[in-house]
PDB file of C-alpha atoms in Angstrom:
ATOM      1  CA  UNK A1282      77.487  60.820  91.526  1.00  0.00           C
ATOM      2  CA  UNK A1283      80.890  58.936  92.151  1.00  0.00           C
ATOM      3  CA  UNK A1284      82.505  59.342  95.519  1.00  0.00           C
ATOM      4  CA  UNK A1285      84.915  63.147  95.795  1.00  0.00           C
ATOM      5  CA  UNK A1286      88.229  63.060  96.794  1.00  0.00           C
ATOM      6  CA  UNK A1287      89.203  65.399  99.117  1.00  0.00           C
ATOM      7  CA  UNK A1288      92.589  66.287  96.943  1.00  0.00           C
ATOM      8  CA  UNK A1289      90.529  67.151  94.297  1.00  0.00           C
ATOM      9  CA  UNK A1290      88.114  69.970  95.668  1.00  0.00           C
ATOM     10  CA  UNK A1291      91.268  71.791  96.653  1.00  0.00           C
ATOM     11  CA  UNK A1292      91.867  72.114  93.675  1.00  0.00           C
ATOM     12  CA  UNK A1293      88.533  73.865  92.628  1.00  0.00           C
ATOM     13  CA  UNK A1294      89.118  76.078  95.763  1.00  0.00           C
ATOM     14  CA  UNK A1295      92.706  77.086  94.153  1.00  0.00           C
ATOM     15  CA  UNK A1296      91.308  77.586  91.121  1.00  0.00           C
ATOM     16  CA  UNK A1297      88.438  80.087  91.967  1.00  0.00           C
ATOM     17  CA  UNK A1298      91.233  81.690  94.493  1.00  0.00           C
ATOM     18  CA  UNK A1299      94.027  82.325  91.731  1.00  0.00           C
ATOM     19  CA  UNK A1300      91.302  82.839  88.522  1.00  0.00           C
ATOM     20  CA  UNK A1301      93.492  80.684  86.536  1.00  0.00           C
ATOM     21  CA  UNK A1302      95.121  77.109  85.630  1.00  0.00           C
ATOM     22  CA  UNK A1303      98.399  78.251  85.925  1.00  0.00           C
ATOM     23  CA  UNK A1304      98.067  80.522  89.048  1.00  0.00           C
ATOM     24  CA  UNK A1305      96.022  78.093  90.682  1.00  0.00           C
ATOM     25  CA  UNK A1306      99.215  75.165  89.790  1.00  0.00           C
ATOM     26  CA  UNK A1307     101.826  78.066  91.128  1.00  0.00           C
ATOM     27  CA  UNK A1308      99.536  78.116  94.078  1.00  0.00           C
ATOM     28  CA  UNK A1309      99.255  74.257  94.684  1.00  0.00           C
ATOM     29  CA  UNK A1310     103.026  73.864  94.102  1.00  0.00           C
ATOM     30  CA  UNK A1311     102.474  71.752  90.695  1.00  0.00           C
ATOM     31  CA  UNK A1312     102.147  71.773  87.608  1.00  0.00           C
ATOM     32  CA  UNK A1313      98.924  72.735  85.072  1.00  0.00           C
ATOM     33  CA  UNK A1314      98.842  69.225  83.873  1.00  0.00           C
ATOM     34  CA  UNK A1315      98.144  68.116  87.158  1.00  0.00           C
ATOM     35  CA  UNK A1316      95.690  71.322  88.060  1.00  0.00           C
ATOM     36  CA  UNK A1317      93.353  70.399  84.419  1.00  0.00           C
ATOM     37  CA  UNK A1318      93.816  66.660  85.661  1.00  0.00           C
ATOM     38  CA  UNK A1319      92.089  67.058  89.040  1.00  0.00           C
ATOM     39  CA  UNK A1320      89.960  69.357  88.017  1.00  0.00           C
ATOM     40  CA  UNK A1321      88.699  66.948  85.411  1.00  0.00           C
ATOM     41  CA  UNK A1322      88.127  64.360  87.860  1.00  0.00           C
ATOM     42  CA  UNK A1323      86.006  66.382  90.187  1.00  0.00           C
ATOM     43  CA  UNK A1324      83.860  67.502  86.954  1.00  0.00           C
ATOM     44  CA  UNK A1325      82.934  63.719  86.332  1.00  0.00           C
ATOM     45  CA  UNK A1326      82.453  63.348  90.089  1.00  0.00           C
ATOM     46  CA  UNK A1327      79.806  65.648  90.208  1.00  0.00           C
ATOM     47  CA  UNK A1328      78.613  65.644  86.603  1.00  0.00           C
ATOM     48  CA  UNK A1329      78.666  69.147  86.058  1.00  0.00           C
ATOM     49  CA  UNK A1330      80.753  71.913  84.579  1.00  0.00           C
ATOM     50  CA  UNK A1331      82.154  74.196  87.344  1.00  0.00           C
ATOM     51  CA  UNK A1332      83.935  76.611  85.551  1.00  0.00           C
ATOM     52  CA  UNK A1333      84.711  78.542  81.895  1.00  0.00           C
ATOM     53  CA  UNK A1334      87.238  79.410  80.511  1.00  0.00           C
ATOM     54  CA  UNK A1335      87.264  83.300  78.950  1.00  0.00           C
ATOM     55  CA  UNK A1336      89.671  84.950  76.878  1.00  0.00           C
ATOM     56  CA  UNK A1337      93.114  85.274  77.795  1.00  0.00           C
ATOM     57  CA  UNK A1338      92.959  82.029  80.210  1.00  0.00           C
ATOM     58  CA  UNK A1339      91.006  83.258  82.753  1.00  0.00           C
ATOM     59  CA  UNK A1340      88.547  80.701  84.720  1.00  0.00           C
ATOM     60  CA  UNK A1341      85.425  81.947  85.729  1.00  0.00           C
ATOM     61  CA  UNK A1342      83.220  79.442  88.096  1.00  0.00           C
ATOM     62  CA  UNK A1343      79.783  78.593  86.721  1.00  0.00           C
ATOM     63  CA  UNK A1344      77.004  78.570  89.182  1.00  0.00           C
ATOM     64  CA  UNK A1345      77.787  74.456  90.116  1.00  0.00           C
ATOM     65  CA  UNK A1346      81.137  75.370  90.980  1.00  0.00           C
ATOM     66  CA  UNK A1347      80.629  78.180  92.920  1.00  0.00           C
ATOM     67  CA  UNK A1348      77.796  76.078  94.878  1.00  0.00           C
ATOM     68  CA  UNK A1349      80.650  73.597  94.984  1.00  0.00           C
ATOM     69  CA  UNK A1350      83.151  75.875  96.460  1.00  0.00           C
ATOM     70  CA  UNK A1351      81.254  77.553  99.285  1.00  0.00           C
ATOM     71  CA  UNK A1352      80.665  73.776 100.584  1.00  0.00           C
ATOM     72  CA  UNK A1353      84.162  72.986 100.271  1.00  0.00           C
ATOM     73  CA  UNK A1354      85.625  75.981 102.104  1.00  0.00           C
ATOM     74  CA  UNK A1355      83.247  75.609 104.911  1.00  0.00           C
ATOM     75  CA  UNK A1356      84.731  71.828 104.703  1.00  0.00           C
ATOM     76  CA  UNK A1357      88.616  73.619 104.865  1.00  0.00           C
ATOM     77  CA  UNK A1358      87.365  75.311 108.041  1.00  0.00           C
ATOM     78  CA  UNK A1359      85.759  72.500 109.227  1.00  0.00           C
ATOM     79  CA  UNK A1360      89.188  70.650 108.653  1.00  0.00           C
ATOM     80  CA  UNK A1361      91.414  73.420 110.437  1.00  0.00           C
ATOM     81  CA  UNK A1362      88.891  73.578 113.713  1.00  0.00           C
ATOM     82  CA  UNK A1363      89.253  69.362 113.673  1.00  0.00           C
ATOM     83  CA  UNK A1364      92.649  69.750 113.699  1.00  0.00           C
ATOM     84  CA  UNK A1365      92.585  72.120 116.530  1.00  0.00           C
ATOM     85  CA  UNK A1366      90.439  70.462 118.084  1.00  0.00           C
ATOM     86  CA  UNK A1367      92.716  67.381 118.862  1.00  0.00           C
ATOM     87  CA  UNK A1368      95.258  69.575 119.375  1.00  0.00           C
ATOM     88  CA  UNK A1369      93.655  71.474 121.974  1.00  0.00           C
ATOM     89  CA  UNK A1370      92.596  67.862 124.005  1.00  0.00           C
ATOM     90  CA  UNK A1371      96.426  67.315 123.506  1.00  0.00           C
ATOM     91  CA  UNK A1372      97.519  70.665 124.731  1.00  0.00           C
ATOM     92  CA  UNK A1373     100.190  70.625 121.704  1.00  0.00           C
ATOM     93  CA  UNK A1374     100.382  73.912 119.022  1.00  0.00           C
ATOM     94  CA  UNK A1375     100.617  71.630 115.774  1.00  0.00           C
ATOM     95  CA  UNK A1376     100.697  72.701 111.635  1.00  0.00           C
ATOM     96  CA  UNK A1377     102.457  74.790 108.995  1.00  0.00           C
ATOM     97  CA  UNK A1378     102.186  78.555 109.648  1.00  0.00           C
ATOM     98  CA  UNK A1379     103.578  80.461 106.158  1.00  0.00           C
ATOM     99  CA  UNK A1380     105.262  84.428 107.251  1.00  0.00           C
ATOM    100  CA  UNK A1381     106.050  86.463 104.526  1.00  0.00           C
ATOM    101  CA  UNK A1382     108.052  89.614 104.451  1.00  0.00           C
ATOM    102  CA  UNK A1383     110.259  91.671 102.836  1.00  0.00           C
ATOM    103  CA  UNK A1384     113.606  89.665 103.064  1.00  0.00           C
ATOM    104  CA  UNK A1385     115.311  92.352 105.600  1.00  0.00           C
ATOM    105  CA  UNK A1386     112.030  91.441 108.176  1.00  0.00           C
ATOM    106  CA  UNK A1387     112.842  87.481 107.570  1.00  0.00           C
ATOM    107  CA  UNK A1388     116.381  87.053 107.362  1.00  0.00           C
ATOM    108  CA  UNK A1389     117.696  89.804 110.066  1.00  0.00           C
ATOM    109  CA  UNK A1390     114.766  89.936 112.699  1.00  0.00           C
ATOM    110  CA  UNK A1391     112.611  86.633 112.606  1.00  0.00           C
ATOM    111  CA  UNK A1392     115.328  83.867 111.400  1.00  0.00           C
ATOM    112  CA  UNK A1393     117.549  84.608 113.828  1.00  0.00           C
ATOM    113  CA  UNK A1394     114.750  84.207 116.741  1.00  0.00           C
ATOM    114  CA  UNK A1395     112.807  81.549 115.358  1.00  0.00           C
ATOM    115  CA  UNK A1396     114.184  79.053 117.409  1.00  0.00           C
ATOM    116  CA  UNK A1397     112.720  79.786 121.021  1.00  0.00           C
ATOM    117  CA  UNK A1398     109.132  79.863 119.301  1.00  0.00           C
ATOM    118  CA  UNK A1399     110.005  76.068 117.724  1.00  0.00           C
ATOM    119  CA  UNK A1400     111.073  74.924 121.130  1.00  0.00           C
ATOM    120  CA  UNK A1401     107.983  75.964 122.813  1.00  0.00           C
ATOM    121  CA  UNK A1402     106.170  74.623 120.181  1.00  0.00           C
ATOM    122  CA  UNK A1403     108.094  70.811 118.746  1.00  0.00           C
ATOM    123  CA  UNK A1404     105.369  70.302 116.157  1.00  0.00           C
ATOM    124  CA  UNK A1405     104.761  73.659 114.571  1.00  0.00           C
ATOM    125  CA  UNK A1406     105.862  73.955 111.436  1.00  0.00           C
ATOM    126  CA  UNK A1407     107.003  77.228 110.146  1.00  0.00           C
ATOM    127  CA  UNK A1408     107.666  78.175 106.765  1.00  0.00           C
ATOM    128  CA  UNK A1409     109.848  81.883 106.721  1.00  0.00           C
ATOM    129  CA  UNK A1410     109.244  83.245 102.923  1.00  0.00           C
ATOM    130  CA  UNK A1411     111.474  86.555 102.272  1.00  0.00           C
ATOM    131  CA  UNK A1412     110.012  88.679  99.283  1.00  0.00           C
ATOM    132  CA  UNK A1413     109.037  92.104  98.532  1.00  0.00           C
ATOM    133  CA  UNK A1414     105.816  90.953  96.648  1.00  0.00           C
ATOM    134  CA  UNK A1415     102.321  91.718  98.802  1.00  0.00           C
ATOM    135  CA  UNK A1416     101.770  87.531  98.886  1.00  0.00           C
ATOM    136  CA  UNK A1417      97.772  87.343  99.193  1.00  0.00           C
ATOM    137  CA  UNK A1418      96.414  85.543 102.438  1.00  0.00           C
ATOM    138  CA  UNK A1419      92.904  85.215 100.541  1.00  0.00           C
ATOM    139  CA  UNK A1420      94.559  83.250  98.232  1.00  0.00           C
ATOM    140  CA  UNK A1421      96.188  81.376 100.903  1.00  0.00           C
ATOM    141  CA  UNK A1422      99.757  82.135  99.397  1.00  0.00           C
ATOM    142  CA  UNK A1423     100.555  82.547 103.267  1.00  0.00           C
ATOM    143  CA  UNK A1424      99.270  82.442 106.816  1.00  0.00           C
ATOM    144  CA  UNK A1425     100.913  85.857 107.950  1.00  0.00           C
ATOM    145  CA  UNK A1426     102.207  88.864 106.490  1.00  0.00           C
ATOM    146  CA  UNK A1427     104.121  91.532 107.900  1.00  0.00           C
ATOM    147  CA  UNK A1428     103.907  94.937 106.399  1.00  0.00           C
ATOM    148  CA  UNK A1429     105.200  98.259 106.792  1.00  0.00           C
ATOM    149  CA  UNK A1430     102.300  99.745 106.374  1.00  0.00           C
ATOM    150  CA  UNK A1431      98.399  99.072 106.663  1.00  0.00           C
ATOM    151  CA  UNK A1432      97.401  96.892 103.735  1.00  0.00           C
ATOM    152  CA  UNK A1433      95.094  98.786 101.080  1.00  0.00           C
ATOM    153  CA  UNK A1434      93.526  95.754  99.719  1.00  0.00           C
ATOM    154  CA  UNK A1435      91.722  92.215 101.495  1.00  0.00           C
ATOM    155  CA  UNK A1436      88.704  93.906 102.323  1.00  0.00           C
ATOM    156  CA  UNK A1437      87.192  92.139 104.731  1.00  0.00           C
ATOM    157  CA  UNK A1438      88.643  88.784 104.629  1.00  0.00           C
ATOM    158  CA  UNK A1439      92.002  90.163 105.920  1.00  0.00           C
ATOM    159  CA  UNK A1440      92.655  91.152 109.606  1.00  0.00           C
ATOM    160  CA  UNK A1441      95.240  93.706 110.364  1.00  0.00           C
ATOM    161  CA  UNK A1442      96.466  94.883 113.944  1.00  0.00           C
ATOM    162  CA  UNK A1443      99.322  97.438 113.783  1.00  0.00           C
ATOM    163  CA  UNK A1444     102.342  95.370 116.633  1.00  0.00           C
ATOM    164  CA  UNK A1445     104.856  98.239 116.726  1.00  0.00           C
ATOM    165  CA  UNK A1446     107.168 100.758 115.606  1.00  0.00           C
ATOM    166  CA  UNK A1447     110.549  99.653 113.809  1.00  0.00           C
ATOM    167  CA  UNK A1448     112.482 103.440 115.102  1.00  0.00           C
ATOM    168  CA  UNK A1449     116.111 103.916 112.997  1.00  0.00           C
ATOM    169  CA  UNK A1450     119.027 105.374 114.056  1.00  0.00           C
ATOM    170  CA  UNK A1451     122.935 106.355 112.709  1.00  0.00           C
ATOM    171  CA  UNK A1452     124.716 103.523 111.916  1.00  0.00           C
ATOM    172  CA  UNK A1453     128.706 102.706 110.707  1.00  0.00           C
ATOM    173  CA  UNK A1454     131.290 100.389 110.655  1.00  0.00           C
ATOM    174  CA  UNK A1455     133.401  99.419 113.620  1.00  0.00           C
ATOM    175  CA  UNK A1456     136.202  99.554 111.072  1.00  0.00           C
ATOM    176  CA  UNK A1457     135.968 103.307 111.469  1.00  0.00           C
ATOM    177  CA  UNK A1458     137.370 105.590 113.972  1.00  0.00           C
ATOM    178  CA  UNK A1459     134.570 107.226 116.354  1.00  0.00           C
ATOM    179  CA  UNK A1460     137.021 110.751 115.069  1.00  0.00           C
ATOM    180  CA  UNK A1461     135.514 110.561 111.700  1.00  0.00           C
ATOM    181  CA  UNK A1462     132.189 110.186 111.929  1.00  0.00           C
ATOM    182  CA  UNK A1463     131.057 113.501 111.207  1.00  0.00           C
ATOM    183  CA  UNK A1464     133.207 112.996 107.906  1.00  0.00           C
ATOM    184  CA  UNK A1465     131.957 109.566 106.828  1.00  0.00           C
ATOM    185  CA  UNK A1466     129.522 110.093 103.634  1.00  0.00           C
ATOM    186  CA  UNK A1467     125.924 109.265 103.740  1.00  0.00           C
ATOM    187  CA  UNK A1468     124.010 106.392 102.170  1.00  0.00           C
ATOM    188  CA  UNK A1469     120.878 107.882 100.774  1.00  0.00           C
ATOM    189  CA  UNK A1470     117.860 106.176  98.410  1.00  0.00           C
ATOM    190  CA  UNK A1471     117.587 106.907  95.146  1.00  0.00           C
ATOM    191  CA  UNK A1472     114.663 109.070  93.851  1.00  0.00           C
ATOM    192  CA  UNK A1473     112.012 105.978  93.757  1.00  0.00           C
ATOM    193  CA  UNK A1474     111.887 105.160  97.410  1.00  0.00           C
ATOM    194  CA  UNK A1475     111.848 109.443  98.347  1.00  0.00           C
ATOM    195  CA  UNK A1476     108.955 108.778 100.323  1.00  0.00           C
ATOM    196  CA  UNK A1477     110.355 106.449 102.732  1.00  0.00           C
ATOM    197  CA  UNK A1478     110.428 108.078 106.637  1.00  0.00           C
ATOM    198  CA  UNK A1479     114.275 107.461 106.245  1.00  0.00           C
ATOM    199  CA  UNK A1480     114.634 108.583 103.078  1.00  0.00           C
ATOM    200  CA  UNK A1481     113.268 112.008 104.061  1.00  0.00           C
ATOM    201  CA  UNK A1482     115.258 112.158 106.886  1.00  0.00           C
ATOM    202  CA  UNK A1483     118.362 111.771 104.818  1.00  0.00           C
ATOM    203  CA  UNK A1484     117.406 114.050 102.145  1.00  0.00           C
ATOM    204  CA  UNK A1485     116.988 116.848 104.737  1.00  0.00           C
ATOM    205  CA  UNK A1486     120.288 115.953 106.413  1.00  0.00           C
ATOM    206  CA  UNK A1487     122.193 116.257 103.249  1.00  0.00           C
ATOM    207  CA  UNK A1488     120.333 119.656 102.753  1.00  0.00           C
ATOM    208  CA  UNK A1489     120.338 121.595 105.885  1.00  0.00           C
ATOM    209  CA  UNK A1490     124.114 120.186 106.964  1.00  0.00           C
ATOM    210  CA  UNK A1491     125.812 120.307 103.686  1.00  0.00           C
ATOM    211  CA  UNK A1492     127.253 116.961 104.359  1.00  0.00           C
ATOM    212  CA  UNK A1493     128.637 114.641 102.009  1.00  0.00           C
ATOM    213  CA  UNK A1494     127.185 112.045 100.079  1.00  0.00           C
ATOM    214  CA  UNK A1495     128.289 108.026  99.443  1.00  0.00           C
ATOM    215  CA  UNK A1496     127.664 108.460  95.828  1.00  0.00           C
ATOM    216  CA  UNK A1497     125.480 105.280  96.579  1.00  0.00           C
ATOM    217  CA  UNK A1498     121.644 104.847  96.227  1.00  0.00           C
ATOM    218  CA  UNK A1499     120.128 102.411  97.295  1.00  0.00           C
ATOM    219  CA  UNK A1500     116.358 101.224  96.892  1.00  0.00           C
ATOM    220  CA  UNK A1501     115.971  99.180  99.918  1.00  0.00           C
ATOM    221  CA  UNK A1502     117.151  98.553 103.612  1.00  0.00           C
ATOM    222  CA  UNK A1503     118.918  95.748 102.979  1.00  0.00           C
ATOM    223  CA  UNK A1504     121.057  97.321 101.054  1.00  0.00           C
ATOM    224  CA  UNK A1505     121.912 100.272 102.828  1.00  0.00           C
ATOM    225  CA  UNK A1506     123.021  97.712 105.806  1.00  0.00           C
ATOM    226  CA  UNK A1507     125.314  96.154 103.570  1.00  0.00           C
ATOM    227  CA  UNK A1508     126.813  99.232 102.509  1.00  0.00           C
ATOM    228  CA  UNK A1509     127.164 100.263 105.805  1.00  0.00           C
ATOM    229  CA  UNK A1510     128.886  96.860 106.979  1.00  0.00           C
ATOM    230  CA  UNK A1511     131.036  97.011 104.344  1.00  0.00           C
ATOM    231  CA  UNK A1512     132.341 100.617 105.383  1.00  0.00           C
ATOM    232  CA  UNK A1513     131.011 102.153 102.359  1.00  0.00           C
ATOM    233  CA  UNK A1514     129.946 104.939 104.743  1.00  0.00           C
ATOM    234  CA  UNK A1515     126.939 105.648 107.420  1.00  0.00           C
ATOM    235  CA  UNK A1516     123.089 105.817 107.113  1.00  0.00           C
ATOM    236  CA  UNK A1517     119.951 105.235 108.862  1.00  0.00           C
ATOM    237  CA  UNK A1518     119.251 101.370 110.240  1.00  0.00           C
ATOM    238  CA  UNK A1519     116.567  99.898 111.851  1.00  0.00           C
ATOM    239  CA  UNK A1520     117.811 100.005 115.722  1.00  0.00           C
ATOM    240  CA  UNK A1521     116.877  96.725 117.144  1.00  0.00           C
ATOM    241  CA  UNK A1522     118.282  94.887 113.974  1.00  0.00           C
ATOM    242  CA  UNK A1523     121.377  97.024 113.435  1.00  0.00           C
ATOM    243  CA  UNK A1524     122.214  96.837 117.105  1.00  0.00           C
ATOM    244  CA  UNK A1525     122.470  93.249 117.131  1.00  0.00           C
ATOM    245  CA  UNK A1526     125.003  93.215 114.218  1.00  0.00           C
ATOM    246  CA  UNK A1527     128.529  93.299 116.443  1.00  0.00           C
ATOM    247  CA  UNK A1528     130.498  94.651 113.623  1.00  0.00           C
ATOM    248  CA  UNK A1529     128.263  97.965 113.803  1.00  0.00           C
ATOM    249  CA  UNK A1530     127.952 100.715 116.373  1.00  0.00           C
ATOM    250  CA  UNK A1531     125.167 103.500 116.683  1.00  0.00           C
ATOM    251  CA  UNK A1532     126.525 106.951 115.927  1.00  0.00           C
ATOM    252  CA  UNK A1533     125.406 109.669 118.414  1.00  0.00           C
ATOM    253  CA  UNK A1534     123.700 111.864 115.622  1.00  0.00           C
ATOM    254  CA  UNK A1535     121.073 113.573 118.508  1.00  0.00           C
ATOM    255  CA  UNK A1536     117.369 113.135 118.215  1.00  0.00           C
ATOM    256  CA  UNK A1537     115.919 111.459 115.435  1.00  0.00           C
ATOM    257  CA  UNK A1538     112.468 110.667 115.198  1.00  0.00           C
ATOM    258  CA  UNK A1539     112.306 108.052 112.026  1.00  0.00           C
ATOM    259  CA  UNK A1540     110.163 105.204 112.541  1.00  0.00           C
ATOM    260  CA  UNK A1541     108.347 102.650 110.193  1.00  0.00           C
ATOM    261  CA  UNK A1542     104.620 101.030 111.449  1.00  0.00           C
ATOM    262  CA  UNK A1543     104.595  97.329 111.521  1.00  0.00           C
ATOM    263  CA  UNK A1544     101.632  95.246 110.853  1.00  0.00           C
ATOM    264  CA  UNK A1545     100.974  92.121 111.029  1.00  0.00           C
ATOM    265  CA  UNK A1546      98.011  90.413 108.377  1.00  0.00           C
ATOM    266  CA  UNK A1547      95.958  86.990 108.696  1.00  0.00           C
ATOM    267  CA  UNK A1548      92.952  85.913 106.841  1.00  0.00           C
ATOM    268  CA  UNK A1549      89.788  86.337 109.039  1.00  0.00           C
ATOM    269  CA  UNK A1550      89.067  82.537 108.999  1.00  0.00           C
ATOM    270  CA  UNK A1551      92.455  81.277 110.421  1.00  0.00           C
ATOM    271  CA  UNK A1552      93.168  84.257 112.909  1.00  0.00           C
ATOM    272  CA  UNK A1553      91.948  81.986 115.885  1.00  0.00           C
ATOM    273  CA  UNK A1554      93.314  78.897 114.834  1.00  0.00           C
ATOM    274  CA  UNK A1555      95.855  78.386 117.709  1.00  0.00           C
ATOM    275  CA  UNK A1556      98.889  77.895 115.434  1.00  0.00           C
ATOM    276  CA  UNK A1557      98.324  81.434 113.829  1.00  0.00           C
ATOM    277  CA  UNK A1558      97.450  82.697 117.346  1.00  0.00           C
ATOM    278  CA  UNK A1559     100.535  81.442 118.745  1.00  0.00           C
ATOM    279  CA  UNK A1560     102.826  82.881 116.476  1.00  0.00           C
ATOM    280  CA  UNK A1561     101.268  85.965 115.577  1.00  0.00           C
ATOM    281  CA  UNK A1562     101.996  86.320 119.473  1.00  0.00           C
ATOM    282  CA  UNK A1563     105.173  85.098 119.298  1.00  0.00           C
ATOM    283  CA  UNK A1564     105.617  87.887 116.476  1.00  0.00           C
ATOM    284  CA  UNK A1565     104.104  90.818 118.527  1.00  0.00           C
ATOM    285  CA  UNK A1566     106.027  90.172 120.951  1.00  0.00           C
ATOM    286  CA  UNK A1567     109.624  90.662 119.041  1.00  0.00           C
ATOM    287  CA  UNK A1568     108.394  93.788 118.493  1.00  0.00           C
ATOM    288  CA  UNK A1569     107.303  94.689 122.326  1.00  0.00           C
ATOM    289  CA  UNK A1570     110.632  93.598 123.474  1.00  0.00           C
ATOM    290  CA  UNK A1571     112.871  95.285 120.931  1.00  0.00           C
ATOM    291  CA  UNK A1572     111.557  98.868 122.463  1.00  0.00           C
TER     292      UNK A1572
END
C-alpha cells in the first residue's frame, strides 16, 4: 500500500457526507475534476474500491470505504483536539468557525457586533454566511447555525440549545409625524409565511381594528424593515435590531406579545472544541443582553 495523503481522505469523507461527486466538489469548494482526481488517488493508495456509483450519480461507499471513513473521521477529530490542544498550552482561541443564518440574523444582528468577539480573540477566524437554506452541520457545510426554530432533522449528531427570544414590536419611519401613526398602513406577509408569530399578529390587527393595509406583502423580515425604512408604512420588527436602526422609532401600539425562539446548532463532535465554545458564547450572549 503506497503512503495516504491526508488531502485525499477528505475527500472520501466529503464524498460519503454529500452522496455525490458534485455535492461533495460544492462542499470542498472545487471542482468534480478535482473531487474524481483525489478520489482516484486514494483508490490506488489503498488498492481497493471505496465506493459505487448508482443511478442518477449517486455514490454509495462499499464496505472498504466505509472502513476507510470511520478511521479517517476519528483522524478529523483527532486533528481538531491537536489543534486545541496547542492552543489551550498557548491560552489563544485559534481556527475558522462557519455561522449561518438567514441574512436578516447575519447582516443586522451579528455583522455589526462581530468585532468585539475578533478582538478578544486575534486568531479566530470567522466566516458570517447569510442564507435562508437549512446549511447541514453533518455535512460540515458550517460550524453553527442559528434557527428560528428547533431543527427537525440531525438526529443525533446535531446539538441544539434554545439562547433566547427575538420579541417584535411597532416600528416606522422617523420621516413620519408621531400625529399619524394610527393612520400609517400596515406591512403584512403574504399568504405563504401566515404562520409566522408576526404574521398572525398582523392579520388579527387588520381584522379586529379595521385598519388599513400597505398594499405590500412581503415574505420575509428583511423586507418588511426595508419597507418600513423607506416610509412605505409601519409593521412589526424585531426590537433589539430595529431599535438600533436611528432612522426608526418604536410606535407605542400597547402590549404585544410576538416573539420568535432562537436556537443555536453545532455538530456533536465540535461543540467542545474551544473555538465553537467561544463563539457559540459569544452568540448567547447577544441574545442575553438584547433583553
Amino acid at each position: 500500500m503506497q503512503n495516504l495523503n491526508w488531502n485525499d481522505l477528505r475527500y472520501l469523507l466529503a464524498v460519503k457526507r454529500a452522496g455525490s461527486l458534485s455535492a461533495a466538489a460544492r462542499l470542498m469548494g472545487v471542482d468534480d475534476t478535482t473531487v474524481s482526481r483525489r478520489l482516484g488517488a486514494l483508490r490506488r493508495a489503498l488498492g481497493e474500491d471505496l465506493f459505487v456509483r448508482r443511478p442518477g450519480g449517486a455514490l454509495v461507499l462499499t464496505d472498504h470505504g466505509a472502513k476507510a471513513s470511520s478511521h479517517i473521521e476519528a483522524m478529523e477529530r483527532e486533528s481538531d483536539l491537536l489543534s486545541e490542544t496547542f492552543a489551550a498550552i498557548a491560552d489563544e482561541c485559534i481556527g475558522t468557525v462557519r455561522i449561518t443564518s438567514v441574512p436578516f440574523l447575519i447582516n443586522r444582528w451579528l455583522a455589526p457586533q462581530v468585532d468585539g468577539l475578533l478582538r478578544q480573540h486575534p486568531k479566530l477566524q470567522v466566516d458570517l454566511v447569510p442564507d435562508r437554506r437549512d446549511f447541514s452541520l453533518t455535512l460540515r457545510e458550517a460550524d453553527i447555525a442559528l434557527r428560528f426554530a428547533r431543527p427537525a432533522t440531525g438526529g443525533n449528531d446535531v446539538i441544539a440549545h434554545r439562547i433566547g427570544l427575538l420579541p417584535f414590536s411597532v416600528f416606522a419611519a422617523k420621516s413620519h409625524s408621531p400625529a399619524t401613526d394610527l393612520e400609517l398602513p400596515w406591512i403584512t406577509y403574504d399568504d405563504s409565511m401566515a404562520h409566522l408569530p408576526q404574521a398572525k399578529w398582523l392579520a388579527r390587527a387588520l381584522k379586529q381594528n379595521g385598519v388599513q393595509s400597505a398594499g405590500l406583502r412581503v415574505r420575509d423580515v428583511e423586507t418588511a424593515l426595508e419597507a418600513v425604512i423607506a416610509g412605505v408604512g409601519k409593521s412589526l420588527l424585531p426590537t433589539p435590531i430595529a431599535d438600533r436602526i436611528p432612522t426608526l422609532r418604536r410606535l407605542d401600539a400597547g402590549s404585544i406579545d410576538v416573539s420568535r425562539e432562537v436556537w443555536l446548532l453545532s455538530h456533536r463532535n465540535q461543540h467542545s472544541l474551544r473555538r465553537i465554545s467561544e463563539v457559540s458564547k459569544w452568540i448567547a450572549a447577544l441574545f442575553e443582553d438584547s433583553r
